[in-house]
Amino acid sequence: MLEDLKQKVYDANMLLPKLDLVTFTWGNVSQIDRESGLFVIKPSGVDYDKLRPEDMVVVNLKGEVVEGDMNPSSDTPTHMYLYNHFPNIGGVVHTHSPWAVSFAQAKKDVQAFGTTHADTFYGDVPAADALTQDEIEGEYELNTGEVIVRTFKERGIDPDAVPAVLVSQHGPFTWGKDAADAVHNAKVLEVVAEMNYHTLMLNPYSDNHVPQYLLDKHYYRKHGANAYYGQDNAKSKDHAKH
Ligand SMILES: O=C(CO)[C@@H](O)[C@H](O)COP(=O)(O)O
């Protein structure tokens, strides 16, 4: 089932080593078919050079494996949580790319210091709280997905405007309209994280943050003036006109 989607998800996973976003098997990509409510994700712990499209695992939004001979990625609960709570996303990526992980471990946002950032992320990329562990039926479940969604809610960040997060004690998760778009965002995050580091080394008090109205403008240019970005639409339309 979903053979075309398996091919797309396989292709997106194979971009991770190509884009220097993963070491060994440290990463995973998925994409959802919103019609069926099923998503396809990489199997856990499989070397990229051994991976095949037919190895992709099909999972439903309760986290149950619907088709696949191997275990799905260990991050499947997080991908699933994001699909359940961010209705407009179509693909999710997790990597351990070094610059983004450094900011995640330091629990520091990647700030919007310039257009390189603003062309993809229309605001700072937030560092989420550390992992939480809840005992669920005697098993410990790392509620990474809950930590991500809670961070966006508490900080009033629109996940469609900032398709990325830095999970402390773990690493970056990015998302997008599909798997390929989510991989693109993962690479941009890694590049702008490195730029953030050097910007702050050159000027630790750097406050040349791109103003929010300009970030809005980039957002509307890409998503259209009617796109809602956490503000009154009338006001947003005015922004877009400038
Ligand atoms: O952080 C971890 C494991 O601690 C994971 O994110 C792995 O890096 C990827 O795992 P699989 O997708 O191969 O299960």
JSON list of C-alpha atoms in Angstrom, two decimals, residues 10-198:
[
{"chain": "A", "resi": 10, "resn": "TYR", "atom": "CA", "xyz": [12.62, 6.86, 0.81]},
{"chain": "A", "resi": 11, "resn": "ASP", "atom": "CA", "xyz": [13.94, 9.60, -1.53]},
{"chain": "A", "resi": 12, "resn": "ALA", "atom": "CA", "xyz": [13.61, 12.21, 1.24]},
{"chain": "A", "resi": 13, "resn": "ASN", "atom": "CA", "xyz": [15.44, 9.99, 3.76]},
{"chain": "A", "resi": 14, "resn": "MET", "atom": "CA", "xyz": [18.26, 9.48, 1.27]},
{"chain": "A", "resi": 15, "resn": "LEU", "atom": "CA", "xyz": [18.69, 13.27, 1.04]},
{"chain": "A", "resi": 16, "resn": "LEU", "atom": "CA", "xyz": [19.72, 13.40, 4.72]},
{"chain": "A", "resi": 17, "resn": "PRO", "atom": "CA", "xyz": [23.21, 11.85, 4.25]},
{"chain": "A", "resi": 18, "resn": "LYS", "atom": "CA", "xyz": [23.55, 13.64, 0.90]},
{"chain": "A", "resi": 19, "resn": "LEU", "atom": "CA", "xyz": [22.97, 17.01, 2.64]},
{"chain": "A", "resi": 20, "resn": "ASP", "atom": "CA", "xyz": [25.32, 16.11, 5.51]},
{"chain": "A", "resi": 21, "resn": "LEU", "atom": "CA", "xyz": [22.43, 16.18, 7.97]},
{"chain": "A", "resi": 22, "resn": "VAL", "atom": "CA", "xyz": [23.02, 12.75, 9.51]},
{"chain": "A", "resi": 23, "resn": "THR", "atom": "CA", "xyz": [25.79, 10.53, 10.84]},
{"chain": "A", "resi": 24, "resn": "PHE", "atom": "CA", "xyz": [25.20, 6.76, 10.81]},
{"chain": "A", "resi": 25, "resn": "THR", "atom": "CA", "xyz": [21.40, 6.31, 11.25]},
{"chain": "A", "resi": 26, "resn": "TRP", "atom": "CA", "xyz": [20.75, 9.43, 13.31]},
{"chain": "A", "resi": 27, "resn": "GLY", "atom": "CA", "xyz": [17.74, 10.79, 11.51]},
{"chain": "A", "resi": 28, "resn": "ASN", "atom": "CA", "xyz": [14.35, 10.02, 10.07]},
{"chain": "A", "resi": 29, "resn": "VAL", "atom": "CA", "xyz": [11.78, 11.40, 7.64]},
{"chain": "A", "resi": 30, "resn": "SER", "atom": "CA", "xyz": [8.06, 10.72, 7.27]},
{"chain": "A", "resi": 31, "resn": "GLN", "atom": "CA", "xyz": [5.15, 11.97, 5.15]},
{"chain": "A", "resi": 32, "resn": "ILE", "atom": "CA", "xyz": [1.42, 11.66, 5.77]},
{"chain": "A", "resi": 33, "resn": "ASP", "atom": "CA", "xyz": [-1.42, 10.83, 3.41]},
{"chain": "A", "resi": 34, "resn": "ARG", "atom": "CA", "xyz": [-4.10, 13.01, 5.03]},
{"chain": "A", "resi": 35, "resn": "GLU", "atom": "CA", "xyz": [-6.89, 11.24, 3.09]},
{"chain": "A", "resi": 36, "resn": "SER", "atom": "CA", "xyz": [-6.22, 7.85, 4.64]},
{"chain": "A", "resi": 37, "resn": "GLY", "atom": "CA", "xyz": [-4.74, 9.22, 7.88]},
{"chain": "A", "resi": 38, "resn": "LEU", "atom": "CA", "xyz": [-1.70, 6.97, 7.37]},
{"chain": "A", "resi": 39, "resn": "PHE", "atom": "CA", "xyz": [1.90, 8.10, 7.37]},
{"chain": "A", "resi": 40, "resn": "VAL", "atom": "CA", "xyz": [5.02, 6.44, 6.02]},
{"chain": "A", "resi": 41, "resn": "ILE", "atom": "CA", "xyz": [8.27, 6.56, 8.01]},
{"chain": "A", "resi": 42, "resn": "LYS", "atom": "CA", "xyz": [11.81, 5.18, 7.83]},
{"chain": "A", "resi": 43, "resn": "PRO", "atom": "CA", "xyz": [12.45, 1.89, 9.73]},
{"chain": "A", "resi": 44, "resn": "SER", "atom": "CA", "xyz": [14.53, 2.18, 12.90]},
{"chain": "A", "resi": 45, "resn": "GLY", "atom": "CA", "xyz": [18.30, 1.79, 12.90]},
{"chain": "A", "resi": 46, "resn": "VAL", "atom": "CA", "xyz": [18.73, 0.85, 9.21]},
{"chain": "A", "resi": 47, "resn": "ASP", "atom": "CA", "xyz": [21.90, 2.11, 7.47]},
{"chain": "A", "resi": 48, "resn": "TYR", "atom": "CA", "xyz": [21.05, 4.49, 4.67]},
{"chain": "A", "resi": 49, "resn": "ASP", "atom": "CA", "xyz": [23.17, 2.49, 2.22]},
{"chain": "A", "resi": 50, "resn": "LYS", "atom": "CA", "xyz": [21.02, -0.58, 2.94]},
{"chain": "A", "resi": 51, "resn": "LEU", "atom": "CA", "xyz": [17.68, 1.22, 2.94]},
{"chain": "A", "resi": 52, "resn": "ARG", "atom": "CA", "xyz": [15.10, 0.37, 0.21]},
{"chain": "A", "resi": 53, "resn": "PRO", "atom": "CA", "xyz": [11.72, 1.98, -0.63]},
{"chain": "A", "resi": 54, "resn": "GLU", "atom": "CA", "xyz": [9.96, -1.26, 0.30]},
{"chain": "A", "resi": 55, "resn": "ASP", "atom": "CA", "xyz": [11.44, -1.04, 3.82]},
{"chain": "A", "resi": 56, "resn": "MET", "atom": "CA", "xyz": [9.35, 2.03, 4.66]},
{"chain": "A", "resi": 57, "resn": "VAL", "atom": "CA", "xyz": [6.80, 1.42, 7.42]},
{"chain": "A", "resi": 58, "resn": "VAL", "atom": "CA", "xyz": [3.14, 2.49, 7.24]},
{"chain": "A", "resi": 59, "resn": "VAL", "atom": "CA", "xyz": [1.70, 3.75, 10.55]},
{"chain": "A", "resi": 60, "resn": "ASN", "atom": "CA", "xyz": [-1.72, 5.10, 11.55]},
{"chain": "A", "resi": 61, "resn": "LEU", "atom": "CA", "xyz": [-2.37, 8.14, 13.73]},
{"chain": "A", "resi": 62, "resn": "LYS", "atom": "CA", "xyz": [-2.73, 5.96, 16.81]},
{"chain": "A", "resi": 63, "resn": "GLY", "atom": "CA", "xyz": [0.85, 4.83, 16.26]},
{"chain": "A", "resi": 64, "resn": "GLU", "atom": "CA", "xyz": [-0.08, 1.30, 15.13]},
{"chain": "A", "resi": 65, "resn": "VAL", "atom": "CA", "xyz": [1.97, -0.29, 12.35]},
{"chain": "A", "resi": 66, "resn": "VAL", "atom": "CA", "xyz": [-0.36, -0.98, 9.44]},
{"chain": "A", "resi": 67, "resn": "GLU", "atom": "CA", "xyz": [2.27, -2.40, 7.08]},
{"chain": "A", "resi": 68, "resn": "GLY", "atom": "CA", "xyz": [5.99, -3.12, 7.39]},
{"chain": "A", "resi": 69, "resn": "ASP", "atom": "CA", "xyz": [8.39, -5.91, 8.31]},
{"chain": "A", "resi": 70, "resn": "MET", "atom": "CA", "xyz": [10.64, -3.70, 10.44]},
{"chain": "A", "resi": 71, "resn": "ASN", "atom": "CA", "xyz": [10.05, -1.50, 13.48]},
{"chain": "A", "resi": 72, "resn": "PRO", "atom": "CA", "xyz": [9.31, 2.12, 12.57]},
{"chain": "A", "resi": 73, "resn": "SER", "atom": "CA", "xyz": [11.73, 4.87, 13.64]},
{"chain": "A", "resi": 74, "resn": "SER", "atom": "CA", "xyz": [12.10, 5.30, 17.41]},
{"chain": "A", "resi": 75, "resn": "ASP", "atom": "CA", "xyz": [10.86, 8.86, 16.85]},
{"chain": "A", "resi": 76, "resn": "THR", "atom": "CA", "xyz": [7.55, 7.69, 15.37]},
{"chain": "A", "resi": 77, "resn": "PRO", "atom": "CA", "xyz": [5.54, 8.85, 18.44]},
{"chain": "A", "resi": 78, "resn": "THR", "atom": "CA", "xyz": [6.84, 12.40, 17.89]},
{"chain": "A", "resi": 79, "resn": "HIS", "atom": "CA", "xyz": [6.06, 12.40, 14.16]},
{"chain": "A", "resi": 80, "resn": "MET", "atom": "CA", "xyz": [2.58, 11.07, 14.97]},
{"chain": "A", "resi": 81, "resn": "TYR", "atom": "CA", "xyz": [1.97, 13.70, 17.68]},
{"chain": "A", "resi": 82, "resn": "LEU", "atom": "CA", "xyz": [2.93, 16.49, 15.30]},
{"chain": "A", "resi": 83, "resn": "TYR", "atom": "CA", "xyz": [0.61, 15.17, 12.55]},
{"chain": "A", "resi": 84, "resn": "ASN", "atom": "CA", "xyz": [-2.21, 15.01, 15.11]},
{"chain": "A", "resi": 85, "resn": "HIS", "atom": "CA", "xyz": [-1.67, 18.54, 16.42]},
{"chain": "A", "resi": 86, "resn": "PHE", "atom": "CA", "xyz": [-0.33, 20.51, 13.43]},
{"chain": "A", "resi": 87, "resn": "PRO", "atom": "CA", "xyz": [-3.09, 19.88, 10.83]},
{"chain": "A", "resi": 88, "resn": "ASN", "atom": "CA", "xyz": [-1.41, 21.67, 7.92]},
{"chain": "A", "resi": 89, "resn": "ILE", "atom": "CA", "xyz": [1.84, 19.77, 7.88]},
{"chain": "A", "resi": 90, "resn": "GLY", "atom": "CA", "xyz": [2.54, 16.96, 5.44]},
{"chain": "A", "resi": 91, "resn": "GLY", "atom": "CA", "xyz": [6.08, 15.87, 6.26]},
{"chain": "A", "resi": 92, "resn": "VAL", "atom": "CA", "xyz": [8.34, 15.67, 9.36]},
{"chain": "A", "resi": 93, "resn": "VAL", "atom": "CA", "xyz": [12.12, 15.37, 9.69]},
{"chain": "A", "resi": 94, "resn": "HIS", "atom": "CA", "xyz": [14.31, 14.68, 12.69]},
{"chain": "A", "resi": 95, "resn": "THR", "atom": "CA", "xyz": [18.12, 14.84, 12.54]},
{"chain": "A", "resi": 96, "resn": "HIS", "atom": "CA", "xyz": [21.11, 15.19, 14.87]},
{"chain": "A", "resi": 97, "resn": "SER", "atom": "CA", "xyz": [22.76, 17.81, 12.66]},
{"chain": "A", "resi": 98, "resn": "PRO", "atom": "CA", "xyz": [25.57, 19.29, 14.77]},
{"chain": "A", "resi": 99, "resn": "TRP", "atom": "CA", "xyz": [24.81, 23.04, 14.74]},
{"chain": "A", "resi": 100, "resn": "ALA", "atom": "CA", "xyz": [21.10, 22.62, 15.39]},
{"chain": "A", "resi": 101, "resn": "VAL", "atom": "CA", "xyz": [21.81, 20.04, 18.11]},
{"chain": "A", "resi": 102, "resn": "SER", "atom": "CA", "xyz": [24.29, 22.45, 19.73]},
{"chain": "A", "resi": 103, "resn": "PHE", "atom": "CA", "xyz": [21.57, 25.10, 20.02]},
{"chain": "A", "resi": 104, "resn": "ALA", "atom": "CA", "xyz": [19.09, 22.46, 21.26]},
{"chain": "A", "resi": 105, "resn": "GLN", "atom": "CA", "xyz": [21.49, 21.24, 23.96]},
{"chain": "A", "resi": 106, "resn": "ALA", "atom": "CA", "xyz": [22.24, 24.84, 24.95]},
{"chain": "A", "resi": 107, "resn": "LYS", "atom": "CA", "xyz": [18.44, 25.41, 25.03]},
{"chain": "A", "resi": 108, "resn": "LYS", "atom": "CA", "xyz": [18.96, 28.52, 22.90]},
{"chain": "A", "resi": 109, "resn": "ASP", "atom": "CA", "xyz": [16.65, 29.78, 20.12]},
{"chain": "A", "resi": 110, "resn": "VAL", "atom": "CA", "xyz": [18.08, 30.19, 16.62]},
{"chain": "A", "resi": 111, "resn": "GLN", "atom": "CA", "xyz": [17.29, 33.86, 16.11]},
{"chain": "A", "resi": 112, "resn": "ALA", "atom": "CA", "xyz": [16.10, 35.59, 12.95]},
{"chain": "A", "resi": 113, "resn": "PHE", "atom": "CA", "xyz": [19.16, 37.75, 12.35]},
{"chain": "A", "resi": 114, "resn": "GLY", "atom": "CA", "xyz": [18.79, 38.02, 8.59]},
{"chain": "A", "resi": 115, "resn": "THR", "atom": "CA", "xyz": [16.95, 37.16, 5.38]},
{"chain": "A", "resi": 116, "resn": "THR", "atom": "CA", "xyz": [18.71, 33.78, 5.08]},
{"chain": "A", "resi": 117, "resn": "HIS", "atom": "CA", "xyz": [16.66, 32.82, 8.14]},
{"chain": "A", "resi": 118, "resn": "ALA", "atom": "CA", "xyz": [13.60, 34.92, 7.30]},
{"chain": "A", "resi": 119, "resn": "ASP", "atom": "CA", "xyz": [13.08, 33.33, 3.89]},
{"chain": "A", "resi": 120, "resn": "THR", "atom": "CA", "xyz": [12.20, 30.04, 5.59]},
{"chain": "A", "resi": 121, "resn": "PHE", "atom": "CA", "xyz": [11.44, 30.72, 9.25]},
{"chain": "A", "resi": 122, "resn": "TYR", "atom": "CA", "xyz": [9.21, 33.77, 9.92]},
{"chain": "A", "resi": 123, "resn": "GLY", "atom": "CA", "xyz": [10.41, 34.13, 13.48]},
{"chain": "A", "resi": 124, "resn": "ASP", "atom": "CA", "xyz": [12.96, 32.70, 15.91]},
{"chain": "A", "resi": 125, "resn": "VAL", "atom": "CA", "xyz": [13.19, 28.89, 15.93]},
{"chain": "A", "resi": 126, "resn": "PRO", "atom": "CA", "xyz": [12.31, 28.03, 19.53]},
{"chain": "A", "resi": 127, "resn": "ALA", "atom": "CA", "xyz": [14.26, 25.79, 21.88]},
{"chain": "A", "resi": 128, "resn": "ALA", "atom": "CA", "xyz": [11.73, 23.51, 23.54]},
{"chain": "A", "resi": 129, "resn": "ASP", "atom": "CA", "xyz": [11.91, 22.36, 27.16]},
{"chain": "A", "resi": 130, "resn": "ALA", "atom": "CA", "xyz": [13.84, 19.28, 28.06]},
{"chain": "A", "resi": 131, "resn": "LEU", "atom": "CA", "xyz": [12.22, 15.92, 27.42]},
{"chain": "A", "resi": 132, "resn": "THR", "atom": "CA", "xyz": [9.44, 14.97, 29.77]},
{"chain": "A", "resi": 133, "resn": "GLN", "atom": "CA", "xyz": [8.92, 11.42, 30.89]},
{"chain": "A", "resi": 134, "resn": "ASP", "atom": "CA", "xyz": [5.50, 10.15, 31.86]},
{"chain": "A", "resi": 135, "resn": "GLU", "atom": "CA", "xyz": [4.77, 6.71, 33.11]},
{"chain": "A", "resi": 136, "resn": "ILE", "atom": "CA", "xyz": [2.20, 5.31, 30.74]},
{"chain": "A", "resi": 137, "resn": "GLU", "atom": "CA", "xyz": [0.96, 1.82, 31.69]},
{"chain": "A", "resi": 138, "resn": "GLY", "atom": "CA", "xyz": [4.20, 1.13, 33.46]},
{"chain": "A", "resi": 139, "resn": "GLU", "atom": "CA", "xyz": [6.30, 2.14, 30.48]},
{"chain": "A", "resi": 140, "resn": "TYR", "atom": "CA", "xyz": [8.25, 5.37, 30.26]},
{"chain": "A", "resi": 141, "resn": "GLU", "atom": "CA", "xyz": [7.27, 7.37, 27.19]},
{"chain": "A", "resi": 142, "resn": "LEU", "atom": "CA", "xyz": [9.38, 10.37, 26.17]},
{"chain": "A", "resi": 143, "resn": "ASN", "atom": "CA", "xyz": [6.74, 12.95, 25.35]},
{"chain": "A", "resi": 144, "resn": "THR", "atom": "CA", "xyz": [8.83, 14.89, 22.86]},
{"chain": "A", "resi": 145, "resn": "GLY", "atom": "CA", "xyz": [5.79, 15.70, 20.70]},
{"chain": "A", "resi": 146, "resn": "GLU", "atom": "CA", "xyz": [3.93, 17.12, 23.68]},
{"chain": "A", "resi": 147, "resn": "VAL", "atom": "CA", "xyz": [6.92, 19.28, 24.60]},
{"chain": "A", "resi": 148, "resn": "ILE", "atom": "CA", "xyz": [7.06, 20.68, 21.04]},
{"chain": "A", "resi": 149, "resn": "VAL", "atom": "CA", "xyz": [3.32, 21.45, 20.78]},
{"chain": "A", "resi": 150, "resn": "ARG", "atom": "CA", "xyz": [3.27, 22.94, 24.30]},
{"chain": "A", "resi": 151, "resn": "THR", "atom": "CA", "xyz": [6.22, 25.22, 23.45]},
{"chain": "A", "resi": 152, "resn": "PHE", "atom": "CA", "xyz": [4.46, 26.59, 20.33]},
{"chain": "A", "resi": 153, "resn": "LYS", "atom": "CA", "xyz": [1.20, 27.12, 22.23]},
{"chain": "A", "resi": 154, "resn": "GLU", "atom": "CA", "xyz": [2.83, 28.83, 25.22]},
{"chain": "A", "resi": 155, "resn": "ARG", "atom": "CA", "xyz": [4.93, 31.11, 23.03]},
{"chain": "A", "resi": 156, "resn": "GLY", "atom": "CA", "xyz": [2.12, 31.86, 20.55]},
{"chain": "A", "resi": 157, "resn": "ILE", "atom": "CA", "xyz": [4.19, 30.65, 17.57]},
{"chain": "A", "resi": 158, "resn": "ASP", "atom": "CA", "xyz": [2.39, 29.55, 14.38]},
{"chain": "A", "resi": 159, "resn": "PRO", "atom": "CA", "xyz": [3.90, 26.18, 13.32]},
{"chain": "A", "resi": 160, "resn": "ASP", "atom": "CA", "xyz": [3.10, 27.02, 9.69]},
{"chain": "A", "resi": 161, "resn": "ALA", "atom": "CA", "xyz": [5.24, 30.17, 9.99]},
{"chain": "A", "resi": 162, "resn": "VAL", "atom": "CA", "xyz": [8.11, 28.58, 11.92]},
{"chain": "A", "resi": 163, "resn": "PRO", "atom": "CA", "xyz": [8.34, 24.93, 10.74]},
{"chain": "A", "resi": 164, "resn": "ALA", "atom": "CA", "xyz": [11.12, 23.93, 13.15]},
{"chain": "A", "resi": 165, "resn": "VAL", "atom": "CA", "xyz": [11.97, 23.38, 16.80]},
{"chain": "A", "resi": 166, "resn": "LEU", "atom": "CA", "xyz": [15.07, 22.57, 18.85]},
{"chain": "A", "resi": 167, "resn": "VAL", "atom": "CA", "xyz": [14.25, 19.91, 21.47]},
{"chain": "A", "resi": 168, "resn": "SER", "atom": "CA", "xyz": [16.62, 20.23, 24.43]},
{"chain": "A", "resi": 169, "resn": "GLN", "atom": "CA", "xyz": [18.56, 17.07, 25.25]},
{"chain": "A", "resi": 170, "resn": "HIS", "atom": "CA", "xyz": [17.75, 15.76, 21.78]},
{"chain": "A", "resi": 171, "resn": "GLY", "atom": "CA", "xyz": [17.86, 17.80, 18.59]},
{"chain": "A", "resi": 172, "resn": "PRO", "atom": "CA", "xyz": [15.94, 19.52, 15.78]},
{"chain": "A", "resi": 173, "resn": "PHE", "atom": "CA", "xyz": [12.59, 18.56, 14.33]},
{"chain": "A", "resi": 174, "resn": "THR", "atom": "CA", "xyz": [11.38, 20.30, 11.18]},
{"chain": "A", "resi": 175, "resn": "TRP", "atom": "CA", "xyz": [8.21, 19.93, 9.13]},
{"chain": "A", "resi": 176, "resn": "GLY", "atom": "CA", "xyz": [6.72, 21.17, 5.87]},
{"chain": "A", "resi": 177, "resn": "LYS", "atom": "CA", "xyz": [4.08, 20.62, 3.21]},
{"chain": "A", "resi": 178, "resn": "ASP", "atom": "CA", "xyz": [5.66, 17.26, 2.40]},
{"chain": "A", "resi": 179, "resn": "ALA", "atom": "CA", "xyz": [8.78, 15.19, 3.20]},
{"chain": "A", "resi": 180, "resn": "ALA", "atom": "CA", "xyz": [11.00, 16.99, 0.67]},
{"chain": "A", "resi": 181, "resn": "ASP", "atom": "CA", "xyz": [9.93, 20.42, 2.03]},
{"chain": "A", "resi": 182, "resn": "ALA", "atom": "CA", "xyz": [10.65, 19.26, 5.59]},
{"chain": "A", "resi": 183, "resn": "VAL", "atom": "CA", "xyz": [14.16, 18.12, 4.51]},
{"chain": "A", "resi": 184, "resn": "HIS", "atom": "CA", "xyz": [14.72, 21.53, 2.88]},
{"chain": "A", "resi": 185, "resn": "ASN", "atom": "CA", "xyz": [13.77, 23.20, 6.18]},
{"chain": "A", "resi": 186, "resn": "ALA", "atom": "CA", "xyz": [16.10, 20.87, 8.11]},
{"chain": "A", "resi": 187, "resn": "LYS", "atom": "CA", "xyz": [19.04, 21.93, 5.92]},
{"chain": "A", "resi": 188, "resn": "VAL", "atom": "CA", "xyz": [18.19, 25.64, 6.18]},
{"chain": "A", "resi": 189, "resn": "LEU", "atom": "CA", "xyz": [17.98, 25.26, 9.97]},
{"chain": "A", "resi": 190, "resn": "GLU", "atom": "CA", "xyz": [21.44, 23.67, 10.11]},
{"chain": "A", "resi": 191, "resn": "VAL", "atom": "CA", "xyz": [22.91, 26.47, 7.95]},
{"chain": "A", "resi": 192, "resn": "VAL", "atom": "CA", "xyz": [21.29, 29.34, 9.88]},
{"chain": "A", "resi": 193, "resn": "ALA", "atom": "CA", "xyz": [22.21, 27.73, 13.23]},
{"chain": "A", "resi": 194, "resn": "GLU", "atom": "CA", "xyz": [25.87, 27.87, 12.22]},
{"chain": "A", "resi": 195, "resn": "MET", "atom": "CA", "xyz": [25.41, 31.48, 11.05]},
{"chain": "A", "resi": 196, "resn": "ASN", "atom": "CA", "xyz": [23.71, 32.31, 14.37]},
{"chain": "A", "resi": 197, "resn": "TYR", "atom": "CA", "xyz": [26.68, 30.92, 16.28]},
{"chain": "A", "resi": 198, "resn": "HIS", "atom": "CA", "xyz": [29.20, 33.01, 14.29]}
]
